[in-house]
Coordinates of C-alpha atoms in Angstrom, one line a residue:
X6 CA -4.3 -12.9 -8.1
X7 CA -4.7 -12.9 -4.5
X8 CA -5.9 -10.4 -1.4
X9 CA -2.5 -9.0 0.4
X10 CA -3.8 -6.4 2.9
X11 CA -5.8 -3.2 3.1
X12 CA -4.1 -0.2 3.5
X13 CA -4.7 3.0 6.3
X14 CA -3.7 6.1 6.3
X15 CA -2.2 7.6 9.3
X16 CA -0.5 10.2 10.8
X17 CA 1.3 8.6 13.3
X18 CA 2.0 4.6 13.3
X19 CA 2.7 4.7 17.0
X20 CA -0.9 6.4 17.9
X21 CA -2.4 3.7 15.5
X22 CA -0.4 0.9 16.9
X23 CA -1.2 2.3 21.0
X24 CA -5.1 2.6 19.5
X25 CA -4.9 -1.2 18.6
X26 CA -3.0 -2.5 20.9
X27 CA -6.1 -1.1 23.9
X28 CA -8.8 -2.6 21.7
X29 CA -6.3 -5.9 22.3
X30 CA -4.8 -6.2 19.2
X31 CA -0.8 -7.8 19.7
X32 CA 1.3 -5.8 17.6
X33 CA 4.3 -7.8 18.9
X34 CA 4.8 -10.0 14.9
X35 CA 4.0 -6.9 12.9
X36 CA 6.7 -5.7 10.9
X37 CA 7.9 -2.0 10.6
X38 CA 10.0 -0.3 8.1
X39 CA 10.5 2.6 6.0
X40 CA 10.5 2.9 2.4
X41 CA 11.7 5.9 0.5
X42 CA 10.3 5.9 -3.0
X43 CA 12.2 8.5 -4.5
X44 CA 14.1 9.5 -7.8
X45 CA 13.7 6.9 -10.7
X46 CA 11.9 4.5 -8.4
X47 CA 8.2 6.6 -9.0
X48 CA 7.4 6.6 -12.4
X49 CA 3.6 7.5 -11.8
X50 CA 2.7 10.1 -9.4
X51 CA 4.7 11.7 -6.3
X52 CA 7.8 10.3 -4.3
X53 CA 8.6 10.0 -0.8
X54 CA 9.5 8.6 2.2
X55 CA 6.8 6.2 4.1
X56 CA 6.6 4.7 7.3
X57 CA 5.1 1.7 7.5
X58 CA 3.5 -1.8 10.0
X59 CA 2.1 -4.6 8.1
X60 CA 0.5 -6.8 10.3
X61 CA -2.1 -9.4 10.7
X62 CA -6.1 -9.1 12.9
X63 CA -8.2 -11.9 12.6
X64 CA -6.3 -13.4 9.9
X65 CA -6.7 -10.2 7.2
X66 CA -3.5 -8.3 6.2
X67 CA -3.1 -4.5 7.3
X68 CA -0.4 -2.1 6.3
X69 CA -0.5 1.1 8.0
X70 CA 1.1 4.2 5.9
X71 CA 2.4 7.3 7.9
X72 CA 3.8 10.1 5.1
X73 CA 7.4 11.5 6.7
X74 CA 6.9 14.2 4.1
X75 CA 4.8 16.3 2.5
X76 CA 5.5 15.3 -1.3
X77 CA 4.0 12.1 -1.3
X78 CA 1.0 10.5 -2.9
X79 CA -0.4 9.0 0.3
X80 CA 0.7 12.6 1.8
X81 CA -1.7 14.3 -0.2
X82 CA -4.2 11.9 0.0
X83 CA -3.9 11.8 4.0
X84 CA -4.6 15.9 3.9
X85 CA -7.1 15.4 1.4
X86 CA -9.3 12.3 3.2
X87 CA -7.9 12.3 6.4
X88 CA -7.0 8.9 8.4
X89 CA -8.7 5.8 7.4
X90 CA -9.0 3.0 4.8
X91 CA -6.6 4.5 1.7
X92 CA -6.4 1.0 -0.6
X93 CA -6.5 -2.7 -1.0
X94 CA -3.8 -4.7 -2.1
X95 CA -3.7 -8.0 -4.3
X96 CA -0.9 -9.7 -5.7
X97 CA -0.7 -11.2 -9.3
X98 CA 1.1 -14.1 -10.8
X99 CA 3.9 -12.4 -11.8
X100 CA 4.8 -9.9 -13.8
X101 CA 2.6 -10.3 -17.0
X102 CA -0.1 -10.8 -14.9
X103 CA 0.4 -8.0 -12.9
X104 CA 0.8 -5.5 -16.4
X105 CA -2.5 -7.6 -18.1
X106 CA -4.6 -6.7 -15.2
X107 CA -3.5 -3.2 -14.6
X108 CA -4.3 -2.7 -19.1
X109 CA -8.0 -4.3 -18.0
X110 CA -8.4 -2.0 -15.1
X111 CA -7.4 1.1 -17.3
X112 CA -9.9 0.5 -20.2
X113 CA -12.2 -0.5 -18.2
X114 CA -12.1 3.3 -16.7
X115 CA -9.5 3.2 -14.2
X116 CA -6.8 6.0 -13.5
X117 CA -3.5 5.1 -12.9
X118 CA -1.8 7.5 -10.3
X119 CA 1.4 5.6 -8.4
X120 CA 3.7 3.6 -10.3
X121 CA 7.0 2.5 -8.2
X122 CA 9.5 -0.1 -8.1
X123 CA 10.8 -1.2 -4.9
X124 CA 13.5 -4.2 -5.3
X125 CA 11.9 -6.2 -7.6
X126 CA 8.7 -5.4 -6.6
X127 CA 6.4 -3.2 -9.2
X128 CA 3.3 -2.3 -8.0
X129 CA 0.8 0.2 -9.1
X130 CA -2.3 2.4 -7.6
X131 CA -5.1 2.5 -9.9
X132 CA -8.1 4.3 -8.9
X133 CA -11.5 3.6 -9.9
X134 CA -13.0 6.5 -12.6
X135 CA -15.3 8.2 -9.7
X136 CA -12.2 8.7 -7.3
X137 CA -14.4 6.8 -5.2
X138 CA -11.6 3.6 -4.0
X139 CA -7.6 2.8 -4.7
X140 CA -6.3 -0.9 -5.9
X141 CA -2.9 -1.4 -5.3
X142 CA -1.9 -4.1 -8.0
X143 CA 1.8 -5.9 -7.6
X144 CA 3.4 -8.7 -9.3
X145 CA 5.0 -10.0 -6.0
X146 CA 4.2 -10.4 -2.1
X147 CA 7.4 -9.5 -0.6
X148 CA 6.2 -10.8 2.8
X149 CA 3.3 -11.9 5.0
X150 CA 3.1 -11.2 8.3
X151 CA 2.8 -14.1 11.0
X152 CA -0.4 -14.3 12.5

């Protein structure tokens, strides 16, 4: 298993990207997308459609998460918390690895609460028993930002 990125909240991904790019931050290799994670693809928790820029500052991974509805997890959460640090992301070996690890982080008091599959990418938000900070566990790295 191996760190992928950390994950923000936002409201808007252009304000975020403006905000970094005047502290000097070049935004010019990040890559931008949208995901909609709806229907069968969620089988933990709430679907919807994400905006999203996964790029790379001082060598760590950051994907920035702007809700384009109100039925989303990270939607919720974003009312709920505000802006800010929202997960951290780490890839297993596969996809036994990926199911082991998320069975250890459950008994070990961990509360599974976003299950999707995007592609043949599975990934899962577990959050710690306290509420207190999300893992997001996957059993592939679809991509990594150049630097």
């Amino acid at each position: 298993m191996f760190h992928w990125h950390i994950g923000v909240l936002t409201n808007s991904i252009d304000s975020s990207m403006k905000a970094l790019q005047g502290l000097g931050v070049d935004t010019s290799r990040w890559l931008f997308g949208i995901a909609d994670f709806s229907g069968d693809q969620t089988a933990v928790g709430t679907s919807g459609k994400l905006r999203s820029a996964v790029g790379r500052i001082g060598g760590v991974v950051y994907e920035f998460l702007e809700p384009l509805d109100d039925q989303s997890l990270q939607a919720a959460e974003l009312k709920k918390k505000g802006p800010g640090i929202h997960h951290t992301a780490y890839v297993c070996d596969g996809y036994d690895d990926l199911e082991r690890t998320v069975s250890e982080y459950l008994a070990a008091g961990g509360k599974k609460i976003w299950e999707v599959w995007h592609g043949a990418e599975h990934a899962y938000y577990v959050q710690a028993a306290d509420g207190s900070m999300i893992i997001e566990l996957i059993n592939c790295c679809p991509f990594m930002p150049e630097e």
